[in-house]
Amino acid sequence: MAARRHAPRLDPRDAAAPDSQDVEAGSSADLRGAYYSLPSSPVNSRRPAPPSNESSSKTRLGNMSQSHSYSRSRRPSNPDAPDERSPLLTVSSRSRIRNQSAHGSPRAPLLSRNQSYVDSIRSFRHHNRANSWGQRLIHALADRQDSSMAESKGSIFPDDRVWYDQFTSTDWVHDGIADAYRVKALRSRKDFWGRVYVLFDGAQGWILSALVGFIIAVLAYIINVSEATAFDFKEGYCARAWYLSEKKCCPHGRCTDWHDWAEVLNGYPFGQKWTEYTVYVGCVIGLAALSCLLTLTTKTVVPSAYRLSTLDENLAAESVLVAPENDAYEPSISPQHVVEEPGSPPMIYYSAAGSGVAEVRVILSGFVLHGFLGLKTLIIKSAGLVLSVASGLSLGKEGPYVHIATCVGNIACRLFSKYDRNDAKRREVLSAAAAAGVAVAFGAPLGGVLFGLEEVAYFFPAKTLFRTFFCCITAALTLKFLNPYGTHKIVMFEVRYPLDWEYFELGGFILVGVLGGTAGALFIKASRRWAKTFRRIPTIKAYPMLEVVLVALVTGLVGYWNVLTKLPVAKLLYNLAAPCDDRDNNLENLGLCPEELDDIPPIILNLLMAFLIKGLLTIVTFGIKVPAGIYVPSMVVGGLMGRLIGHVVQWMVMAFPSYGVWSSCAKLPGTCIQPGVYGLVAAGSTMCGVTRLSVTLAVILFELTGNLDYVLPFSLAILVAKWTADAIEPHSIYDLLTEMNSYPFLSNKHKPIFTSDLADIVPRVRKERIIDITNSPVVPAVSLRTKLELLHKAGELDGGLPIVRDGFLVGLIPAPDLEFALDNLVDEASSLCLMAHVPRIDDSDDGLPDPTDFTPFIDPAPVALDIRSPMDLVYECFVKLGLRYICILRNGRYAGMTHKKTFVKYIRELEKEQRT
């Protein structure tokens, strides 16, 4: 199987995606303007650069003027009036750079790497190719959420490629080949400085890992400290220092420095009790609303042509071409002027909402989601997370730590071009950063490494594993020195059980595992149902703030009166898992430690009420437009259930102390039953049912307890929970988000059962989807533009056009490279483009390549399979090789082409059919 030479790519640095359970569709009534804008040409603002000699400079300037006028005629008449389907992030212009070809072949000539703006076509921003490290640092810290569309970078290579488009797939084969050529060129220098550069190149990965781990720990410290103080503001403030939480203000219990709001207001206007209640509910709503307002600033609109659901053989949603006002209709009109049917609305999402773990998985699998990992998203998500957690909603901060950490890793990659310009190398750092996010969230560096391996990483070689471990250790050490919890511990909470478990408790642990897996699976089903019913109400869909306010109102009204639901989720989980110990100053007086038999029934009733309230609140909270995680809330729901079961077992032992199975256990003071163990086991089981993490969870629970004695109960319960959850609901919560948001994600963990071959998904060969050079190797540029626009309308921005001669496949030109080449033709209407190598005598004496020669852009050896190939082989090619498309042959002749996103859609339909 021949490897491909090069493929276009668009910068995935700033990826954006929704973390909600449904993708909102924009109303056509809200659209400004008559046209739906699809992505503009990768180089529609790029112009030929003037040569060095003065005589030809004037000629070049004249050509530039013609090119400017031609390019402007292809744009909408009013580029300054964005509509609902304008280019992403409301950017009015975009320019891209081209990355080095893996084969070092010559590229299209006279291409400027300078920014060209729509409003001022002649204003250019020049970039020095030899940027200093300080310039790189400033460039890395710049908010480039829309950089792939509006900002150009200086290229250190004379031969470049375009960046990746939104919702397109990266080309792993090309990135691997390109990096190999880069390393080969670097090692070709045998002098002293060449060896120094090689050493520095090898150290860049370790430098980035250490830097990312350090920054992630610092951000986690800031969020933890800020959230604790803001959470206590709902009840009062510290007179000694307003920025201190209640625990730091009064470390030994209640003190005179802490003032409740009812005390400050002297009970006005509703009396002591009801004034405090009113202020509490108002603070819950206010903090949640502020968090939502911040999140809504990250709104992103994606045209429907990008959606996976429109990627079919019939060229996606039916579209019609409409000429702009006062402009004549031309057949080669740009896709920016495509007007879609009202039944095909765009996707609207908010990159700072939710946890972001599902989107991180999609990005690491090789799909591009713009705006999701930029500096703006990092800042807004961090600030919004503090407010949302402080509001007291049933959500956690551990999941968003993964997203925040990945943002840090993405921004840090901009310091070194080795990672900045290669997606395969970049994702090594992103995998390590995501793992470090879990490490600082739970204080579990080993659990973080396993999380990266088990959940988010798509490709995890041994080198990446070691660097991930180093990054997690660096983050954990930094957090240890910062001491965010004031306990000199890095774990969120640490529990120690004085007694070992008894053999008769294994039945209880298995029961807890079954119930935890069931609760997790039912939570997923309830979340899907809630998203498809309540969130489909037009008012709720149009105004996300309204849903946040309603959820906050219900949370404040209901959660205030129960001492368990009023606590922060992390503190509540600790109180549910910790053993009863009078010497533990971190335990709240919640009445969970019975001293005699009659004390247990009231505790069980209280836990049951809290379980029902917290479970319902978690279901309605998950998916609202605020930064929110599901890890700890699911553990809290499970912890309440497990603690309840633990007290039931404790009541049985105390009520029947002479029963032979536990007769020796009943003789101990307070019996040997520790309800906290059941609480922690159930917490892990429920989280397993929600996320389907297994080994990672067992290790995290071990690191939280630091006790090897309970590794077996934890592992047994998690195994049972996963089996149970898979039987009830095959999808995890991240699979649910991926499916409902139509992310083009090809899972490498769940391979469907194929009963067909490749012929089932191969569309018929159409002449508009191929380039036939049988009669002549020269093809009109207008014809190529028409074929390219058909690919755009089909959503295959990262597709390609096969080149066929006498029915045999002789090459393939990627769509973005073709677009790049066409946009740099001076006179596209009359140009004839060379699509195959032919012997010729070049009469040109200027030493410059012919811009109509497209052969440098052609992949002469695309990957091809026979049409009778089994579907399992196709799956392995897409998953293991990271291909974007596969050409199909029948008896050696070209028979079609299948795209990765088409294959993803086929797999989803197949899985849906197999489930019914």
Short mmCIF file of C-alpha atoms in Angstrom, two decimals, residues 285 288-289 292 544-555 624:
data_model
loop_
_atom_site.label_atom_id
_atom_site.label_comp_id
_atom_site.label_asym_id
_atom_site.label_seq_id
_atom_site.Cartn_x
_atom_site.Cartn_y
_atom_site.Cartn_z
CA ILE A 285 -28.88 32.37 40.55
CA ALA A 288 -24.81 30.76 37.68
CA ALA A 289 -26.05 33.59 35.45
CA CYS A 292 -23.52 31.53 31.68
CA PRO A 544 -29.79 29.22 27.04
CA MET A 545 -29.65 31.69 29.90
CA LEU A 546 -33.26 30.91 30.76
CA GLU A 547 -32.47 27.25 31.35
CA VAL A 548 -29.49 28.12 33.54
CA VAL A 549 -31.61 30.47 35.66
CA LEU A 550 -34.37 27.88 36.04
CA VAL A 551 -31.91 25.14 37.07
CA ALA A 552 -30.20 27.51 39.50
CA LEU A 553 -33.55 28.53 40.98
CA VAL A 554 -34.60 24.93 41.55
CA THR A 555 -31.18 24.08 42.99
CA ILE A 624 -26.52 23.59 30.54
#
